Each structure stands twice: as structure tokens, then as C-alpha cells.
Coordinates of C-alpha atoms in Angstrom, one line a residue:
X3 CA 0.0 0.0 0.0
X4 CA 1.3 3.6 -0.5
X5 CA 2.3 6.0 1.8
X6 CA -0.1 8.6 0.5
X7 CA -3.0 6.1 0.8
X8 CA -5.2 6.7 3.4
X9 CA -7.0 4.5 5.3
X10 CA -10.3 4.7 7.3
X11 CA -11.2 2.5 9.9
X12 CA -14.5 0.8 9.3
X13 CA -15.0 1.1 6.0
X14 CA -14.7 -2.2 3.6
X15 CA -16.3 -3.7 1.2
X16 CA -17.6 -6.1 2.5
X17 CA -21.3 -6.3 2.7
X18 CA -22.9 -5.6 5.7
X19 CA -24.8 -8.1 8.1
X20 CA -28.2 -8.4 8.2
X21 CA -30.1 -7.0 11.7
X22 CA -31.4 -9.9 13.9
X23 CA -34.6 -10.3 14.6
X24 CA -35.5 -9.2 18.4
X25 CA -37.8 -11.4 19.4
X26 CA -38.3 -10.0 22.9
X27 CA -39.9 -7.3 21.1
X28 CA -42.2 -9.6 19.1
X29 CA -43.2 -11.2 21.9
X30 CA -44.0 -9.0 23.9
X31 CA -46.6 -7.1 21.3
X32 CA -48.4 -11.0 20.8
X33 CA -48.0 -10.8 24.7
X34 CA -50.2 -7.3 24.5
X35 CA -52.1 -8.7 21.7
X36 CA -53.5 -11.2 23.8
X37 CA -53.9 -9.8 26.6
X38 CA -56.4 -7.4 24.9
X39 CA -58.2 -10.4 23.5
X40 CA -58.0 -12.0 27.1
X41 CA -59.6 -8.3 28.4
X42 CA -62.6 -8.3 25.6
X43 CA -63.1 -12.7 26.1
X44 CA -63.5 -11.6 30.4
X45 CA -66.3 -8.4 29.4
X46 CA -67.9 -10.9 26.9
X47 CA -68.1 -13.6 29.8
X48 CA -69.0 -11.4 32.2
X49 CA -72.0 -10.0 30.6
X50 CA -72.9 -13.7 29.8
X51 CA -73.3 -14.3 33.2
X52 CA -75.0 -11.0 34.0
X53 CA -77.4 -12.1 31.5
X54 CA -78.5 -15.2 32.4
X55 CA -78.8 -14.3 35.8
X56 CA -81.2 -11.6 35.0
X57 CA -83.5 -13.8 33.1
X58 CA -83.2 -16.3 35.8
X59 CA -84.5 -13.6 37.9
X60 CA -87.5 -11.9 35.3
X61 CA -90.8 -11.8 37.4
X62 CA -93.8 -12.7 34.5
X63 CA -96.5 -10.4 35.1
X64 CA -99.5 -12.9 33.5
X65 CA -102.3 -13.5 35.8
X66 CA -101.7 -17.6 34.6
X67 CA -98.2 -17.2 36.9
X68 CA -97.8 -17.5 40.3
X69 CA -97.6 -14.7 42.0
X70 CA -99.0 -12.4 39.4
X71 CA -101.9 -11.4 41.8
X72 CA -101.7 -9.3 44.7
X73 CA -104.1 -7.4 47.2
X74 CA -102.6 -5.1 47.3
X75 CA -98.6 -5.3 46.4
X76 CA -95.7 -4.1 48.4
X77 CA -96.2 -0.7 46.4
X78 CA -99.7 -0.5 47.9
X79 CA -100.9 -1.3 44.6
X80 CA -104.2 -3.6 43.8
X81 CA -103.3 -6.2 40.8
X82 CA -106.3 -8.0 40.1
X83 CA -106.8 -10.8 37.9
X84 CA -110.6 -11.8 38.6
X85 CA -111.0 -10.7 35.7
X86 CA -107.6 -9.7 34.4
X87 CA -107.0 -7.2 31.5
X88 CA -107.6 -8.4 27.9
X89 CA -103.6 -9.6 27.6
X90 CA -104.1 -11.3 30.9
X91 CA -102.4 -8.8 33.0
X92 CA -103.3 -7.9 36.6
X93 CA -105.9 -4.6 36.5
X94 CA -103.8 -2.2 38.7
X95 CA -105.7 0.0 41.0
X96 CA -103.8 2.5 43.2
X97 CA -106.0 3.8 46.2
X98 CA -105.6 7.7 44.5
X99 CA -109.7 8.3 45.5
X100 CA -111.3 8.7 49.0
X101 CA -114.2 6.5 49.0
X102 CA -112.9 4.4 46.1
X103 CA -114.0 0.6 46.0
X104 CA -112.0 -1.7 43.9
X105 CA -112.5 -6.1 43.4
X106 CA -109.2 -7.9 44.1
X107 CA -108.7 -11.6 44.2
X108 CA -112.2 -12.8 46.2
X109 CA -113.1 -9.4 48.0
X110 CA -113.9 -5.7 47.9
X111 CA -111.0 -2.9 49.0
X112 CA -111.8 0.2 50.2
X113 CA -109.4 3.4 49.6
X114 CA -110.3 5.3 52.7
X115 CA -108.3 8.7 51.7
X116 CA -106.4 9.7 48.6
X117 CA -103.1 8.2 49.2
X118 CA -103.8 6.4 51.3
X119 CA -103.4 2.4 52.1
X120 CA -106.1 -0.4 50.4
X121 CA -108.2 -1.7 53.2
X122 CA -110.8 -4.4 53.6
X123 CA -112.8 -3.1 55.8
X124 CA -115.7 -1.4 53.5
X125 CA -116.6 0.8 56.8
X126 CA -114.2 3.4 56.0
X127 CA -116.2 3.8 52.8
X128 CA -119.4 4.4 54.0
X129 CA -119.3 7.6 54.0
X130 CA -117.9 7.8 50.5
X131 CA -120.3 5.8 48.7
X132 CA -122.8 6.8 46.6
X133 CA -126.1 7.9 47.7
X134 CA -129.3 7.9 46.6
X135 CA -130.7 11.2 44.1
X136 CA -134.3 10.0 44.8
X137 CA -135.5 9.6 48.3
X138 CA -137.9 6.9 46.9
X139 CA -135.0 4.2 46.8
X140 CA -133.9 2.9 50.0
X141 CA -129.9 2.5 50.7
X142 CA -129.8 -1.3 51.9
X143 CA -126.1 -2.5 50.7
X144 CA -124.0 -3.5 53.2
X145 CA -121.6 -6.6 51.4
X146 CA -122.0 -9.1 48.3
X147 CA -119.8 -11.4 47.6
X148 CA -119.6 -14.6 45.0
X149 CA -118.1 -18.0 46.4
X150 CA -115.8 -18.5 43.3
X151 CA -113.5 -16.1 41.7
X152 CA -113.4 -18.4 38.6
X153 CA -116.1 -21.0 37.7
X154 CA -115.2 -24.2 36.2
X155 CA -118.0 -26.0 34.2
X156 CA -118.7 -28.3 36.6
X157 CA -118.9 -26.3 39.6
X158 CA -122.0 -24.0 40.9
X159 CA -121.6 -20.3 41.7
X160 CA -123.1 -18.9 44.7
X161 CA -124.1 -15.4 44.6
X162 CA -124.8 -13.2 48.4
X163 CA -125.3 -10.2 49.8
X164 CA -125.9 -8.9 53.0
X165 CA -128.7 -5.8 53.9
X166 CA -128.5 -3.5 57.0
X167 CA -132.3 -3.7 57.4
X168 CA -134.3 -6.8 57.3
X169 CA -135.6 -7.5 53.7
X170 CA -136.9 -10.0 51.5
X171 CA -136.2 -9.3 48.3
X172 CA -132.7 -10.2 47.0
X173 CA -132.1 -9.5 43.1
X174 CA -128.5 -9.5 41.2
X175 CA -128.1 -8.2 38.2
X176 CA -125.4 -9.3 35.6
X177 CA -123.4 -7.6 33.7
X178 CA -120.8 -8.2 31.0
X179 CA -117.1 -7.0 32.4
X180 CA -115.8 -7.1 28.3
X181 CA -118.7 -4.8 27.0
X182 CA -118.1 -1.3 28.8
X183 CA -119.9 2.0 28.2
X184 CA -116.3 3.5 30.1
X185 CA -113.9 2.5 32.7
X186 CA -115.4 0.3 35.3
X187 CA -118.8 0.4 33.7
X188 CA -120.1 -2.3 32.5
X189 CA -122.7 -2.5 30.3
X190 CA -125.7 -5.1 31.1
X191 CA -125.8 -8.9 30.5
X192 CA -129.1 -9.2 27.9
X193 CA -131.2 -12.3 27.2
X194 CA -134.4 -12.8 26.2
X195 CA -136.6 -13.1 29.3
X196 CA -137.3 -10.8 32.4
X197 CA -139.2 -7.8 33.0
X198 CA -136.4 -5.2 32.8
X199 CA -135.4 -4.2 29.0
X200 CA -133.0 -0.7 29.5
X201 CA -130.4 -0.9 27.4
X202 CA -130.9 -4.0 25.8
X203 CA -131.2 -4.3 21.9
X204 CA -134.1 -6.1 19.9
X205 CA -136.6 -6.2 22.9
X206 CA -134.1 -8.2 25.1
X207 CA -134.1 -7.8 28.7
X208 CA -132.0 -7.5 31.5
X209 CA -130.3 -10.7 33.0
X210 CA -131.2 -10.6 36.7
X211 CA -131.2 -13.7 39.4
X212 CA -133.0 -13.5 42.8
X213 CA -132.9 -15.3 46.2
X214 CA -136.4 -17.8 45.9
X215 CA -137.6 -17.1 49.7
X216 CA -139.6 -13.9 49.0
X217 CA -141.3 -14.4 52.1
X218 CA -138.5 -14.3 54.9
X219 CA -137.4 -11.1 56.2
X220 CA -133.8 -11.4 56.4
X221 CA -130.8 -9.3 55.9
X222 CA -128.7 -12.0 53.7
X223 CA -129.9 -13.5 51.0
X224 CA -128.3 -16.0 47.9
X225 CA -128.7 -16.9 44.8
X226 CA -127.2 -20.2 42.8
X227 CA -126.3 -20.4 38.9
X228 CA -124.4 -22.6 37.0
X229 CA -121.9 -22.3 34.6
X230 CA -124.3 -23.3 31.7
X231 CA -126.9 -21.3 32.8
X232 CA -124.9 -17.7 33.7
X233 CA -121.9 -18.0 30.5
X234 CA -124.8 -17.7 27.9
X235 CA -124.5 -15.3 24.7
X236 CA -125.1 -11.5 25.5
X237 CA -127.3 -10.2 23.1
X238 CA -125.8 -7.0 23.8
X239 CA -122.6 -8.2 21.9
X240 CA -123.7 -12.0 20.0
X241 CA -121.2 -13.4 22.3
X242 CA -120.1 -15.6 25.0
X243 CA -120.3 -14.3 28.5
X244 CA -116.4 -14.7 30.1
X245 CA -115.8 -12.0 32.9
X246 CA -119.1 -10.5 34.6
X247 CA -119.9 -8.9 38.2
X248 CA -123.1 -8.6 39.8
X249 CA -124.5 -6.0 41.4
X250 CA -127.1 -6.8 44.1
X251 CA -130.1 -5.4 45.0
X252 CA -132.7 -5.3 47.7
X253 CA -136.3 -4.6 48.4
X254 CA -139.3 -5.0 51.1
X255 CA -141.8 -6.4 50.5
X256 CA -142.1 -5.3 46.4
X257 CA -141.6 -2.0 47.2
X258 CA -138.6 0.7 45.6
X259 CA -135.5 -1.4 44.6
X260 CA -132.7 -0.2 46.4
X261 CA -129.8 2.1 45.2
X262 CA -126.9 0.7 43.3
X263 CA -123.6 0.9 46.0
X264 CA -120.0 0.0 44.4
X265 CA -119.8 -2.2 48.3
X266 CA -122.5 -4.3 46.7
X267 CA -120.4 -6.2 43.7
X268 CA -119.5 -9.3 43.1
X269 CA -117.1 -10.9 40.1
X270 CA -116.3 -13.9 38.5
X271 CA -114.8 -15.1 35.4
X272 CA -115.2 -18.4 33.1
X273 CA -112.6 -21.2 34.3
X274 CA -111.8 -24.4 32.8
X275 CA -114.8 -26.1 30.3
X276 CA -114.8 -29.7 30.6
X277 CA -115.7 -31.5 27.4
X278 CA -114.6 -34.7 28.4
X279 CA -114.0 -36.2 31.6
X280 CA -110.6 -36.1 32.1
X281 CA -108.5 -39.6 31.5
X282 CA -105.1 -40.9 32.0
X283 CA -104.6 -44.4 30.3
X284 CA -102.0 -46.4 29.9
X285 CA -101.8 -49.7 27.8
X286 CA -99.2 -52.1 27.1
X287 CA -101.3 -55.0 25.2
X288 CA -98.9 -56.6 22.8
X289 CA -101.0 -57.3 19.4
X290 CA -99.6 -58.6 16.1
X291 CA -100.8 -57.0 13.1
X292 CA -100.0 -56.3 9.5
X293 CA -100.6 -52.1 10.3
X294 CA -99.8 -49.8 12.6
X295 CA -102.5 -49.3 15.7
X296 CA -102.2 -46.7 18.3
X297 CA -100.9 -49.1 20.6
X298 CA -98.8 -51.5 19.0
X299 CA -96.9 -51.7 15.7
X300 CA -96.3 -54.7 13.7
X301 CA -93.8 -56.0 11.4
X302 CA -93.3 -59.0 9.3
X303 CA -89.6 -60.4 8.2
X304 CA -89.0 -63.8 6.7
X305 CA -91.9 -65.6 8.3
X306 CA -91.2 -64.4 11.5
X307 CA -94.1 -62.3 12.8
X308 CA -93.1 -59.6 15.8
X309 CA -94.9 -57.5 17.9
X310 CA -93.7 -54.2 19.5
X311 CA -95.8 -52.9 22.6
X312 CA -95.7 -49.1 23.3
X313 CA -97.0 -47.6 26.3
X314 CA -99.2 -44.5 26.0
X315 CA -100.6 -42.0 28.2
X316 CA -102.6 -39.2 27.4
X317 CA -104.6 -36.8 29.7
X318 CA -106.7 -34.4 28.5
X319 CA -108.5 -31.4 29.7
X320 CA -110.2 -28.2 28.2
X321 CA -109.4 -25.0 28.4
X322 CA -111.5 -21.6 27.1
X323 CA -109.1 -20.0 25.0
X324 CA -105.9 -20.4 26.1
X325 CA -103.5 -22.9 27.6
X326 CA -100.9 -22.5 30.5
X327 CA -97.8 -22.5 29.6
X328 CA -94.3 -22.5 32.2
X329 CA -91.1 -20.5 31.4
X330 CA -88.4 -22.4 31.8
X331 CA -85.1 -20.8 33.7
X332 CA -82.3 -20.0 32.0
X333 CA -79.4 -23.3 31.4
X334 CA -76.3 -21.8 32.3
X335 CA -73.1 -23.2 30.7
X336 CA -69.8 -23.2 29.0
X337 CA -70.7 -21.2 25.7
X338 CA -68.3 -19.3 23.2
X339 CA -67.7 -17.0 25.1
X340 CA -66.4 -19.1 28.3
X341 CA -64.2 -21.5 25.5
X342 CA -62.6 -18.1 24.5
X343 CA -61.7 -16.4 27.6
X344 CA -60.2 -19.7 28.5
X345 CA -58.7 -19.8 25.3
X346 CA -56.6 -16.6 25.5
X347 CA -56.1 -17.4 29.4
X348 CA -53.3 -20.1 28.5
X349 CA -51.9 -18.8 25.6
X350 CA -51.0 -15.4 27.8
X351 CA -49.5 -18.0 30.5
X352 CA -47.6 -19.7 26.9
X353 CA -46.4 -16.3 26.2
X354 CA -45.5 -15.4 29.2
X355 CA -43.1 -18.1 29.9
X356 CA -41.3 -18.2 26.4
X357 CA -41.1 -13.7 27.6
X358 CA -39.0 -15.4 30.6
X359 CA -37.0 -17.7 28.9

């Protein structure tokens, strides 16, 4: 080499080697990779659980639930369902009128001051309750009640009442809960014999029952129906009868009928219609036929001729329009979610260990 040549220190040429490849660094953005993965998998999992705990807990608010009724509620609220609302939800009634009168489950409620607390004791609404514009009608009402809330078609409703003078004339007239000139008032029940005809169409009459004994002075009186005889067709509507209320009435000795009090309904609703009695059979007869039967099934196969019993059971029972169905809770379980979060929990503790190595 000459003198004059100069020569710098680093500099050949010879290519220069190729950068390694940290993988610290890699790892440790898959490490933060999955760890955001493993964050999202816990918030899906998490809410999974939320969920099905909140439909395990749902309360149904149908009047065919248990539990759906209540008079009143912890809020102070009536829910009724004798009759229930036309999607067969409680009718709510909040005690928001002094002197109000509400039905709930098998008795009257009295509100005895706005805001105030549902009571049963219709004495605090005596003073309340209507009274009479004509001092021809006599204010008798004390009570009526009807012995079943719903009535099944075998069964036989009892209708009373109770008078605060001696009487001994006991009427109750029916009317249709579905068929409503406004809130609460029902229009009347109308067939096609009696001596009553207001509001009925076509020369029908009012549907009224009366206690038998028109001879007794007594201050309670009754009245039986059955459910053939009271769920007949309104000829107000060309219908069925389904939810009504009475509204009894009383009178001495034929004189004025008395005034109409709220404290003097009564309520019930269709229940179950019975169209058959109700059978549970069970057969196991072996039989050996060439076709199928409802009890046995048959087949042939080389000459050999085989028989399979089956045993059967079937119940069955009517119901007017609608059948009773139960929710079922909630099956909790290892779903996608769970399988993922558990997932991207061991490949972090993979990661992490391979980071430490």
C-alpha cells in the first residue's frame, strides 16, 4: 500500500450483516395482543353471566303465573286478575280516591283517603259511597260477595249479599265486564226473558237472578247459577259471557229497589270447560298386526311375525281459550364466550413463559 494512501477505519467492502430479529420485542406485542383479546373474552363472559342471571330472575307479570296477583302489592298497589285485563295482566288500581271501592282476588277494597293504604274493611267507605238522588230508593247495601272467583263448568256459583235492614227481596243483576260504556262500567248482561229491557237491543231484557224465599225477612240472602246457565250469549254483543260482576239489590216487601252501592259487587270469570272427563290411560297390550295401531306396531320379516308394545298415556282437559304455559329458567353453561376467555387465558400464561426464557 502507499504511503499517500489513506486509510479509514470501518470502512470495507464487505457487505454488511443483516439485523437480527429481536424477538423479545415480538413477543411481547403477541404478549399485548393477547392480553387485549383475554380483556374483551372476560367483558364478553362477564355479561354472559350478568345475563343469564337476569333472566333467571325476570318476574312474569300474567295472571296464569304464580304470584301475578296481589291485594294489594308491596307498592300499595291492587293487581287483580278476577277478571284480568284483555292480555291477561293484573288490573292495577292505586288507592288515589277517598271513597274508592276496587274487586281484588275474592273481595272488595276500600281506599279510605287519597293516598292512602287499600283496606278491607268497606266501613271506612261508607261515608264515600254513593247515595241515593231520589229519596224513593232505599240504601240497603252492606256486602255481596260470589263464592268463586273463577267457575269451572262443573262447579256451581253462589251469589250473596248482605242488607242492613231486614228485607226480602234479594235481586242480582249481571253484567258483562268485556262490554263497557267507560272504565269500570259495565254494560248489562241481555237475554231474552225478564221484565227489565233498558239498554238492551231487539226487545231483550236484563239478566237478573233473585234469592227464591220472597217471604223471609232477612238481611242476607243468595242466589245459585251454573256455569251453563250464567256464561250464555249477551245479546248486547252476540257473544259468550267470560268475565261479569253482579251487582245486588234489595227490596221490602215489592216496594222501591234499592240504590246501586260499588260495596255491593260481586265478580267472577269463566274457568276451565270440561268437554270430556278427564282420562289418563296407559296400555301395554302386545297385538300382532300387519298395520300400525295406536298401541302396538307390527312387522313382518321372513316368516317371523313380531310385535312391539308401546306404552301410551294421554290426559286431556279443556281450556276456554288459552292454555298454561311454564317459562323455563335459564341453562347456564360453557358457551363461546367461556371456551374463548379460557382460550386466550393459557396462551398469555404460553407467552408469558417463552417472555421469561
Amino acid at each position: 500500500m502507499k504511503d499517500n494512501d489513506i486509510k479509514i477505519v470501518g470502512l470495507s467492502n464487505a457487505s454488511k450483516p443483516k439485523g437480527k430479529t429481536n424477538w423479545k420485542i415480538v413477543g411481547a406485542i403477541v404478549g399485548i395482543v393477547v392480553l387485549a383479546f383475554g380483556v374483551i373474552a372476560g367483558i364478553i363472559l362477564v355479561r354472559q353471566q350478568q345475563d343469564i342471571r337476569e333472566k333467571a330472575g325476570v318476574t312474569y307479570g300474567r295472571c296464569d303465573e304464580a304470584g301475578a296477583e296481589a291485594c294489594p302489592g308491596t307498592d300499595g298497589i291492587l293487581r287483580n286478575c278476577h277478571p284480568p285485563e284483555s292480555d291477561n295482566t293484573p288490573a292495577l288500581s292505586s288507592c288515589d280516591t277517598a271513597g274508592r271501592i276496587e274487586f281484588c282476588g275474592t273481595r272488595n277494597y276500600c281506599c279510605p283517603v287519597a293516598g292512602g293504604t287499600w283496606t278491607a274493611d268497606m266501613s271506612a267507605c261508607a261515608v264515600a259511597t254513593a247515595t241515593p238522588t231520589s229519596s224513593t230508593r232505599p240504601d240497603y247495601c252492606v256486602s255481596a260477595s260470589a263464592d268463586k272467583a273463577v267457575l269451572n263448568s262443573n262447579d256451581t256459583l253462589t251469589v250473596s249479599s248482605v242488607s242492613n235492614t231486614p228485607v226480602n227481596g234479594f235481586g242480582y243483576a249481571v253484567y258483562n265486564l268485556d262490554n263497557l260504556y267507560g272504565p269500570e262500567n259495565p254494560k248489562p248482561v241481555c237475554v231474552g226473558a225478564g221484565n227489565v229491557t233498558s239498554d238492551c237491543p231487539n226487545g231483550g231484557t236484563h239478566f237478573i237472578l233473585s234469592d227464591p224465599d220472597t217471604n223471609t225477612l232477612r238481611t242476607n240472602g243468595s242466589t245459585q247459577i251454573t256455569f251453563g246457565r250464567l256464561f250464555i250469549t249477551d245479546k248486547n254483543t252476540g257473544q259468550q259471557l267470560k268475565n261479569v260482576s253482579f251487582m245486588a239489590y234489595f227490596s221490602l216487601n215489592g216496594g222501591q229497589v234499592s240504590w246501586p252501592q260499588n260495596a255491593c259487587k260481586a265478580f267472577t270469570r269463566m274457568g276451565t270447560i270440561s268437554t270430556a272427563t278427564s282420562t289418563s290411560t296407559a296400555t301395554a297390550t302386545s297385538t300382532s298386526t300387519t298395520h300400525a295401531t295406536a298401541t302396538a306396531t307390527s312387522t313382518t320379516s321372513s316368516g317371523n311375525n313380531t310385535s312391539t308394545p308401546t306404552a301410551t298415556s294421554t290426559s286431556t282437559s279443556g281450556l276456554a281459550g288459552s292454555t298454561a304455559t311454564t317459562v323455563p329458567l335459564p341453562v347456564t353453561g360453557a358457551k363461546w364466550p367461556t371456551m374463548l376467555g379460557a382460550g386466550f387465558g393459557i396462551m398469555m400464561i404460553l407467552v408469558s413463559l417463552a417472555l421469561a426464557l
